[in-house]
Amino acid sequence: MSQIYAAFKSIGAYVPEKILSNEELEKMVDTTDEWIVKRTGIKERHIASKDEATSDMATKASELAIERSGLDKDSIDLVLCATVTPDYFNMPSTACLVSDKLGIKNVQAFDISAACSGFVYLLSVAKAFIESGMKKNVLIIGAEKFSSIVDYTDRSTCILFGDGAGAAIISATTNKSEAFVDVHASADGSYADFLVTPAPGSVNPVSQKVVDEGLQYVQMKGNETFKLAVKTLTKDVKEILADNDIKSEDIPHFIPHQANYRIIKAVGDALKMTKEQVVVTVEKYGNTSAASIPMAINDIWESGRLQNGELMLLDTFGGGLTWASALLPFAGKAK
Ligand code: UT7
């Protein structure tokens, strides 16, 4: 029997209509457009409406990914959603809700929690399910309504995050030229307090104290996270390239997690990447956590920059702390 590989067949994304600009944030907290652009590269971010849940954005991104894959939705046998802002914090999972909204019946569906690294983590999960022969067509989603856990009186976090969703179809193939080259994923829980949403959860169940102290909001040790992100992302990319005997100049599309332009620039420079190689979307979406990488892939696909067979290098870092990188060709149809 011939070897089965995982192939990245299509991409889709969704961004909510409402834009929150730096100028609007100037009216909400003690900040300036100049500070935000200089320190982060972010000019605006999209914010979901009150009645728009994470699963709604995920469903819209998934519909596009399914349509662009040319697959019948009923041939999807696994739905995976990476999110830290699920519709419901305990149950049901957002993946279950998305499967229902897509009308996919009798499918295995579950969420994973790996913060900004979630989408790349899912590539490793999809790869394992496919290569083991357990599943054939996997819908993977990174979706966040980050605005639901942001304190819009905290200038150190509220300027950074945005909402959105991205989705991809990963399918089984026997064509080795379509196969994922490699995925690395790792974590170090000793840095758990760098990025944390203290409630709700078993440590801090909902209580008056939670609300009074604002423990339901994301907290970040920004500067410490920044320094570790640059170091870890650079090391991770160097390792995955070396392990696979690929040079950075051979990568047409380096798609890093979009948290801060200064992080992206530092990592790109350390790898001697040109401006043309590095995909940057942070100025218009901010940090959308698990949605950031698939939204960026969708951007280059929709602009006609991503061609069939071209190699993508993904690299991400986030709460946990978690980090991951992936090397894989785009195995779908160009726009
Ligand atoms: O997605 C997961 C991974 N996340 C990240 O990778 C995020 C990493 N962190 C960052 O992107 C940056 O650390 C931030 C953008 C969050 C902050 O930039 P920074 O250059 O690390 O600034 P800082 O935290 O060291 O703060 C410098 C100054 C402080 O004032 P003092 O103490 O020097 O007087 C802050 O109070 O900037 C002040 N500051 C602000 N000023 C205006 C912090 N936030 C703001 C703000 N507007 N929004």
Tab-separated table of C-alpha atoms and ligand atoms in Angstrom:
chain	number	residue	atom	x	y	z
A	1	MET	CA	0.000	0.000	0.000
A	2	SER	CA	1.309	3.442	-0.836
A	3	GLN	CA	2.236	5.877	1.896
A	4	ILE	CA	-0.426	8.435	2.916
A	5	TYR	CA	0.561	12.058	3.486
A	6	ALA	CA	-1.252	15.189	4.695
A	7	ALA	CA	-1.765	18.018	2.179
A	8	PHE	CA	-2.896	21.624	2.718
A	9	LYS	CA	-5.690	21.931	0.130
A	10	SER	CA	-7.452	25.246	0.743
A	11	ILE	CA	-7.757	28.328	2.907
A	12	GLY	CA	-10.560	30.667	3.958
A	13	ALA	CA	-10.938	33.510	6.435
A	14	TYR	CA	-13.454	35.911	7.875
A	15	VAL	CA	-13.045	39.302	9.525
A	16	PRO	CA	-15.922	41.107	11.207
A	17	GLU	CA	-17.123	44.325	9.644
A	18	LYS	CA	-16.495	46.765	12.490
A	19	ILE	CA	-13.046	48.359	12.565
A	20	LEU	CA	-11.533	49.740	15.779
A	21	SER	CA	-8.880	52.293	14.826
A	22	ASN	CA	-6.009	53.649	16.893
A	23	GLU	CA	-7.742	57.027	16.833
A	24	GLU	CA	-10.799	55.503	18.497
A	25	LEU	CA	-8.571	53.843	21.134
A	26	GLU	CA	-7.029	57.278	21.848
A	27	LYS	CA	-10.475	58.287	23.114
A	28	MET	CA	-10.809	55.176	25.290
A	29	VAL	CA	-7.395	54.899	27.045
A	30	ASP	CA	-4.243	56.984	27.591
A	31	THR	CA	-2.483	56.119	24.323
A	32	THR	CA	-1.637	57.591	20.923
A	33	ASP	CA	-1.744	56.347	17.364
A	34	GLU	CA	1.957	57.210	17.159
A	35	TRP	CA	2.861	55.011	20.171
A	36	ILE	CA	0.807	52.066	18.921
A	37	VAL	CA	2.208	52.199	15.377
A	38	LYS	CA	5.801	52.671	16.561
A	39	ARG	CA	5.705	49.925	19.224
A	40	THR	CA	3.480	47.381	17.452
A	41	GLY	CA	2.900	48.283	13.785
A	42	ILE	CA	-0.872	48.006	14.357
A	43	LYS	CA	-3.139	50.623	12.747
A	44	GLU	CA	-6.527	48.987	13.209
A	45	ARG	CA	-8.209	45.747	14.232
A	46	HIS	CA	-11.677	44.256	13.553
A	47	ILE	CA	-14.157	43.664	16.354
A	48	ALA	CA	-17.061	41.196	16.232
A	49	SER	CA	-20.548	42.478	16.909
A	50	LYS	CA	-22.358	41.627	20.157
A	51	ASP	CA	-24.400	38.861	18.549
A	52	GLU	CA	-21.481	37.420	16.566
A	53	ALA	CA	-19.874	34.462	18.350
A	54	THR	CA	-16.550	32.765	17.665
A	55	SER	CA	-18.419	29.870	16.004
A	56	ASP	CA	-20.162	32.295	13.607
A	57	MET	CA	-16.830	33.683	12.388
A	58	ALA	CA	-15.364	30.171	12.261
A	59	THR	CA	-18.322	28.942	10.197
A	60	LYS	CA	-17.911	31.717	7.623
A	61	ALA	CA	-14.176	31.021	7.256
A	62	SER	CA	-14.873	27.285	7.002
A	63	GLU	CA	-17.521	27.729	4.285
A	64	LEU	CA	-14.910	29.461	2.130
A	65	ALA	CA	-12.232	26.843	2.824
A	66	ILE	CA	-14.650	24.018	1.960
A	67	GLU	CA	-15.851	25.733	-1.226
A	68	ARG	CA	-12.273	26.424	-2.379
A	69	SER	CA	-11.235	22.813	-1.709
A	70	GLY	CA	-13.921	21.561	-4.087
A	71	LEU	CA	-14.887	18.941	-1.480
A	72	ASP	CA	-18.409	17.903	-0.613
A	73	LYS	CA	-18.799	18.939	3.059
A	74	ASP	CA	-20.028	15.456	3.923
A	75	SER	CA	-16.605	14.021	3.127
A	76	ILE	CA	-15.109	15.944	6.077
A	77	ASP	CA	-14.489	13.404	8.816
A	78	LEU	CA	-12.852	15.575	11.492
A	79	VAL	CA	-13.491	19.170	12.609
A	80	LEU	CA	-10.905	20.800	14.868
A	81	CYS	CA	-11.050	24.296	16.279
A	82	ALA	CA	-8.207	26.135	18.001
A	83	THR	CA	-9.492	28.924	20.210
A	84	VAL	CA	-9.030	30.482	23.641
A	85	THR	CA	-12.257	32.449	23.237
A	86	PRO	CA	-14.776	29.640	22.622
A	87	ASP	CA	-18.517	30.312	22.502
A	88	TYR	CA	-18.775	28.547	25.889
A	89	PHE	CA	-15.848	28.040	28.229
A	90	ASN	CA	-16.850	24.530	29.304
A	91	MET	CA	-19.140	22.893	26.799
A	92	PRO	CA	-20.148	22.428	24.066
A	93	SER	CA	-16.943	22.864	22.089
A	94	THR	CA	-16.854	25.485	19.351
A	95	ALA	CA	-15.954	22.719	16.854
A	96	CYS	CA	-19.268	20.982	17.654
A	97	LEU	CA	-21.181	24.218	17.088
A	98	VAL	CA	-19.359	24.896	13.799
A	99	SER	CA	-20.047	21.349	12.546
A	100	ASP	CA	-23.739	21.896	13.226
A	101	LYS	CA	-23.790	25.337	11.562
A	102	LEU	CA	-22.067	23.828	8.517
A	103	GLY	CA	-24.598	20.974	8.461
A	104	ILE	CA	-21.930	18.269	8.819
A	105	LYS	CA	-23.438	15.280	10.611
A	106	ASN	CA	-21.795	12.321	12.370
A	107	VAL	CA	-18.373	13.905	12.486
A	108	GLN	CA	-15.710	13.832	15.198
A	109	ALA	CA	-15.264	17.405	16.474
A	110	PHE	CA	-13.268	18.991	19.270
A	111	ASP	CA	-11.387	22.129	20.327
A	112	ILE	CA	-7.808	22.605	21.376
A	113	SER	CA	-6.369	25.343	23.571
A	114	ALA	CA	-2.873	26.488	22.580
A	115	ALA	CA	-3.510	30.250	22.332
A	116	CYS	CA	-1.722	31.894	19.380
A	117	SER	CA	-0.014	28.587	18.475
A	118	GLY	CA	-3.364	26.811	18.058
A	119	PHE	CA	-3.556	26.699	14.260
A	120	VAL	CA	-0.037	25.316	13.817
A	121	TYR	CA	-0.658	22.836	16.647
A	122	LEU	CA	-3.723	21.685	14.668
A	123	LEU	CA	-1.566	21.051	11.616
A	124	SER	CA	0.342	18.481	13.670
A	125	VAL	CA	-2.916	16.912	14.915
A	126	ALA	CA	-4.402	16.758	11.394
A	127	LYS	CA	-1.156	15.296	10.045
A	128	ALA	CA	-1.170	12.547	12.681
A	129	PHE	CA	-4.827	11.616	12.081
A	130	ILE	CA	-4.299	11.510	8.310
A	131	GLU	CA	-0.959	9.711	8.229
A	132	SER	CA	-2.278	7.062	10.625
A	133	GLY	CA	-5.134	6.425	8.189
A	134	MET	CA	-7.800	7.372	10.747
A	135	LYS	CA	-9.178	10.388	8.829
A	136	LYS	CA	-9.167	11.611	5.223
A	137	ASN	CA	-10.410	15.219	5.166
A	138	VAL	CA	-9.863	17.418	8.188
A	139	LEU	CA	-11.283	20.916	8.641
A	140	ILE	CA	-8.981	22.916	10.896
A	141	ILE	CA	-9.955	26.310	12.258
A	142	GLY	CA	-8.308	29.098	14.229
A	143	ALA	CA	-10.979	31.486	15.489
A	144	GLU	CA	-11.069	34.127	18.189
A	145	LYS	CA	-13.404	36.731	19.580
A	146	PHE	CA	-10.542	38.138	21.603
A	147	SER	CA	-12.491	41.320	22.275
A	148	SER	CA	-14.618	39.203	24.655
A	149	ILE	CA	-11.678	38.820	27.086
A	150	VAL	CA	-10.017	42.220	26.618
A	151	ASP	CA	-10.298	44.958	29.234
A	152	TYR	CA	-10.841	48.140	27.197
A	153	THR	CA	-9.527	50.234	30.097
A	154	ASP	CA	-6.115	48.466	30.034
A	155	ARG	CA	-3.912	50.224	27.485
A	156	SER	CA	-1.201	47.562	27.666
A	157	THR	CA	-3.486	44.907	26.100
A	158	CYS	CA	-6.523	46.542	24.464
A	159	ILE	CA	-4.477	48.091	21.653
A	160	LEU	CA	-3.109	44.713	20.570
A	161	PHE	CA	-5.934	42.284	19.947
A	162	GLY	CA	-8.578	41.820	17.265
A	163	ASP	CA	-11.233	39.304	16.221
A	164	GLY	CA	-11.397	37.000	13.213
A	165	ALA	CA	-11.205	33.431	11.924
A	166	GLY	CA	-9.284	31.332	9.432
A	167	ALA	CA	-9.857	27.769	8.260
A	168	ALA	CA	-8.158	25.189	6.070
A	169	ILE	CA	-8.867	21.779	4.607
A	170	ILE	CA	-6.151	19.186	5.158
A	171	SER	CA	-6.619	16.057	3.051
A	172	ALA	CA	-4.956	12.699	2.591
A	173	THR	CA	-2.776	12.341	-0.508
A	174	THR	CA	-0.382	9.771	-1.935
A	175	ASN	CA	1.433	12.474	-3.897
A	176	LYS	CA	4.621	13.170	-1.915
A	177	SER	CA	5.145	16.561	-3.572
A	178	GLU	CA	1.947	17.776	-1.831
A	179	ALA	CA	2.933	16.485	1.611
A	180	PHE	CA	3.645	18.545	4.734
A	181	VAL	CA	7.414	18.652	5.079
A	182	ASP	CA	7.514	18.996	8.866
A	183	VAL	CA	5.709	20.386	11.920
A	184	HIS	CA	7.379	21.240	15.241
A	185	ALA	CA	5.266	22.047	18.296
A	186	SER	CA	6.343	22.633	21.860
A	187	ALA	CA	5.372	24.169	25.203
A	188	ASP	CA	6.781	25.322	28.531
A	189	GLY	CA	4.183	25.694	31.280
A	190	SER	CA	6.667	27.292	33.666
A	191	TYR	CA	5.927	30.554	31.816
A	192	ALA	CA	2.163	30.187	32.346
A	193	ASP	CA	1.900	33.591	34.036
A	194	PHE	CA	3.273	35.481	30.999
A	195	LEU	CA	-0.133	35.343	29.300
A	196	VAL	CA	-3.120	34.367	31.363
A	197	THR	CA	-6.871	34.852	31.659
A	198	PRO	CA	-7.372	34.024	35.365
A	199	ALA	CA	-11.141	33.318	35.186
A	200	PRO	CA	-13.472	31.568	34.669
A	201	GLY	CA	-12.005	28.162	35.425
A	202	SER	CA	-11.508	25.672	38.230
A	203	VAL	CA	-9.008	27.990	39.942
A	204	ASN	CA	-11.340	30.975	39.827
A	205	PRO	CA	-14.954	29.941	39.206
A	206	VAL	CA	-17.300	32.819	38.501
A	207	SER	CA	-17.867	34.899	41.639
A	208	GLN	CA	-18.366	38.495	42.629
A	209	LYS	CA	-14.620	38.662	43.363
A	210	VAL	CA	-13.829	37.613	39.759
A	211	VAL	CA	-15.967	40.428	38.386
A	212	ASP	CA	-14.774	43.021	40.919
A	213	GLU	CA	-11.116	42.260	40.157
A	214	GLY	CA	-11.614	41.854	36.404
A	215	LEU	CA	-10.077	38.370	36.445
A	216	GLN	CA	-12.015	37.445	33.293
A	217	TYR	CA	-9.684	39.646	31.233
A	218	VAL	CA	-6.425	38.688	29.549
A	219	GLN	CA	-3.271	39.705	31.420
A	220	MET	CA	0.133	39.815	29.758
A	221	LYS	CA	3.715	40.430	30.799
A	222	GLY	CA	4.247	42.235	27.509
A	223	ASN	CA	7.911	43.073	27.563
A	224	GLU	CA	9.044	39.682	28.922
A	225	THR	CA	6.822	37.906	26.362
A	226	PHE	CA	8.238	40.086	23.577
A	227	LYS	CA	11.857	39.161	24.361
A	228	LEU	CA	11.131	35.448	24.701
A	229	ALA	CA	9.040	35.496	21.501
A	230	VAL	CA	11.896	36.891	19.396
A	231	LYS	CA	14.379	34.379	20.822
A	232	THR	CA	12.094	31.334	20.573
A	233	LEU	CA	10.637	32.090	17.126
A	234	THR	CA	14.098	32.624	15.624
A	235	LYS	CA	15.480	29.420	17.167
A	236	ASP	CA	12.417	27.409	16.129
A	237	VAL	CA	12.622	28.503	12.490
A	238	LYS	CA	16.356	27.883	12.303
A	239	GLU	CA	15.803	24.359	13.667
A	240	ILE	CA	12.987	23.370	11.304
A	241	LEU	CA	14.948	24.677	8.301
A	242	ALA	CA	18.147	22.872	9.392
A	243	ASP	CA	16.294	19.621	10.161
A	244	ASN	CA	14.900	19.597	6.629
A	245	ASP	CA	18.005	20.910	4.889
A	246	ILE	CA	16.176	23.973	3.527
A	247	LYS	CA	17.679	27.465	3.392
A	248	SER	CA	15.702	30.560	4.345
A	249	GLU	CA	16.207	32.046	0.862
A	250	ASP	CA	14.296	29.052	-0.579
A	251	ILE	CA	11.103	30.026	1.288
A	252	PRO	CA	8.741	32.128	-0.846
A	253	HIS	CA	6.298	32.746	2.018
A	254	PHE	CA	7.389	33.165	5.638
A	255	ILE	CA	4.142	33.566	7.605
A	256	PRO	CA	4.864	34.367	11.259
A	257	HIS	CA	2.304	34.911	14.005
A	258	GLN	CA	1.074	38.497	13.758
A	259	ALA	CA	1.530	39.886	17.283
A	260	ASN	CA	3.845	42.826	16.820
A	261	TYR	CA	5.654	44.142	13.742
A	262	ARG	CA	8.871	44.563	15.754
A	263	ILE	CA	8.855	40.825	16.585
A	264	ILE	CA	8.196	39.906	12.935
A	265	LYS	CA	10.971	42.253	11.745
A	266	ALA	CA	13.501	40.964	14.310
A	267	VAL	CA	12.856	37.316	13.365
A	268	GLY	CA	12.831	38.072	9.618
A	269	ASP	CA	16.117	39.963	9.920
A	270	ALA	CA	17.753	37.197	11.969
A	271	LEU	CA	16.878	34.790	9.150
A	272	LYS	CA	18.010	37.257	6.470
A	273	MET	CA	14.539	37.187	4.892
A	274	THR	CA	13.642	39.853	2.343
A	275	LYS	CA	10.538	42.036	2.626
A	276	GLU	CA	8.963	40.057	-0.221
A	277	GLN	CA	9.302	36.789	1.704
A	278	VAL	CA	7.762	37.943	4.987
A	279	VAL	CA	3.964	38.157	5.194
A	280	VAL	CA	2.738	41.045	7.373
A	281	THR	CA	-0.933	41.689	8.157
A	282	VAL	CA	-0.641	42.930	11.737
A	283	GLU	CA	-1.254	46.566	10.698
A	284	LYS	CA	-4.864	45.810	9.691
A	285	TYR	CA	-5.918	42.947	11.971
A	286	GLY	CA	-3.820	43.336	15.155
A	287	ASN	CA	-3.158	40.112	17.047
A	288	THR	CA	-5.980	37.626	16.390
A	289	SER	CA	-4.314	34.786	18.319
A	290	ALA	CA	-5.122	31.366	16.768
A	291	ALA	CA	-6.699	33.065	13.736
A	292	SER	CA	-3.630	35.122	12.882
A	293	ILE	CA	-1.739	32.616	10.705
A	294	PRO	CA	-4.683	31.277	8.654
A	295	MET	CA	-5.922	34.863	8.150
A	296	ALA	CA	-2.465	35.794	6.843
A	297	ILE	CA	-2.367	32.745	4.534
A	298	ASN	CA	-5.810	33.734	3.256
A	299	ASP	CA	-4.570	37.262	2.544
A	300	ILE	CA	-1.768	36.079	0.268
A	301	TRP	CA	-4.088	33.550	-1.380
A	302	GLU	CA	-6.768	36.168	-2.089
A	303	SER	CA	-4.218	38.636	-3.443
A	304	GLY	CA	-2.995	35.941	-5.869
A	305	ARG	CA	0.458	35.696	-4.248
A	306	LEU	CA	0.119	32.063	-3.139
A	307	GLN	CA	0.593	29.565	-5.962
A	308	ASN	CA	0.171	25.805	-6.037
A	309	GLY	CA	3.287	23.984	-4.819
A	310	GLU	CA	4.868	27.010	-3.143
A	311	LEU	CA	6.465	26.390	0.217
A	312	MET	CA	5.072	28.121	3.320
A	313	LEU	CA	7.033	28.475	6.548
A	314	LEU	CA	4.766	29.124	9.541
A	315	ASP	CA	6.044	30.184	12.947
A	316	THR	CA	4.074	31.024	16.062
A	317	PHE	CA	4.315	31.762	19.767
A	318	GLY	CA	1.695	32.330	22.459
A	319	GLY	CA	0.134	31.707	25.850
A	320	GLY	CA	1.012	28.522	27.660
A	321	LEU	CA	3.693	29.293	26.708
A	322	THR	CA	3.406	27.423	23.430
A	323	TRP	CA	5.282	27.686	20.155
A	324	ALA	CA	5.240	25.861	16.840
A	325	SER	CA	6.529	25.984	13.293
A	326	ALA	CA	5.578	24.219	10.092
A	327	LEU	CA	7.033	23.760	6.622
A	328	LEU	CA	4.525	22.755	3.983
A	329	PRO	CA	3.632	23.357	0.351
A	330	PHE	CA	0.317	24.925	-0.620
A	331	ALA	CA	-1.388	21.978	-2.319
A	332	GLY	CA	-4.544	23.745	-3.446
A	333	LYS	CA	-5.603	25.785	-6.454
A	334	ALA	CA	-4.263	29.341	-6.717
A	335	LYS	CA	-6.876	32.077	-6.946
B	1	UT7	O1	0.446	36.722	20.840
B	1	UT7	C1	1.140	36.212	21.927
B	1	UT7	C2	2.433	36.800	22.088
B	1	UT7	N1	2.300	38.190	22.429
B	1	UT7	C3	3.297	38.970	22.146
B	1	UT7	O2	4.242	38.520	21.568
B	1	UT7	C4	3.236	40.389	22.628
B	1	UT7	C5	4.588	40.807	23.070
B	1	UT7	N2	4.679	42.133	23.617
B	1	UT7	C6	4.573	43.286	22.909
B	1	UT7	O3	4.179	43.296	21.782
B	1	UT7	C7	5.067	44.541	23.568
B	1	UT7	O4	5.748	44.202	24.768
B	1	UT7	C8	3.974	45.584	23.886
B	1	UT7	C9	3.493	46.221	22.611
B	1	UT7	C10	2.831	44.939	24.622
B	1	UT7	C11	4.555	46.702	24.764
B	1	UT7	O5	5.684	47.301	24.140
B	1	UT7	P1	7.055	47.486	24.942
B	1	UT7	O6	7.961	48.165	24.041
B	1	UT7	O7	7.453	46.135	25.482
B	1	UT7	O8	6.622	48.466	26.099
B	1	UT7	P2	6.665	48.257	27.687
B	1	UT7	O9	5.628	47.271	28.125
B	1	UT7	O10	8.069	48.017	28.136
B	1	UT7	O11	6.226	49.702	28.162
B	1	UT7	C12	6.984	50.869	27.826
B	1	UT7	C13	6.199	52.082	28.270
B	1	UT7	C14	5.662	51.983	29.710
B	1	UT7	O12	5.761	53.263	30.291
B	1	UT7	P3	6.981	53.612	31.271
B	1	UT7	O13	6.892	52.627	32.381
B	1	UT7	O14	8.215	53.474	30.439
B	1	UT7	O15	6.663	55.017	31.670
B	1	UT7	C15	4.224	51.625	29.496
B	1	UT7	O16	3.405	52.057	30.571
B	1	UT7	O17	5.044	52.260	27.434
B	1	UT7	C16	3.888	52.406	28.258
B	1	UT7	N3	2.736	51.869	27.525
B	1	UT7	C17	1.994	52.622	26.704
B	1	UT7	N4	2.070	53.919	26.341
B	1	UT7	C18	1.149	54.371	25.475
B	1	UT7	C19	2.249	50.606	27.521
B	1	UT7	N5	1.180	50.527	26.707
B	1	UT7	C20	1.006	51.764	26.195
B	1	UT7	C21	0.072	52.302	25.294
B	1	UT7	N6	0.193	53.600	24.967
B	1	UT7	N7	-0.915	51.568	24.738
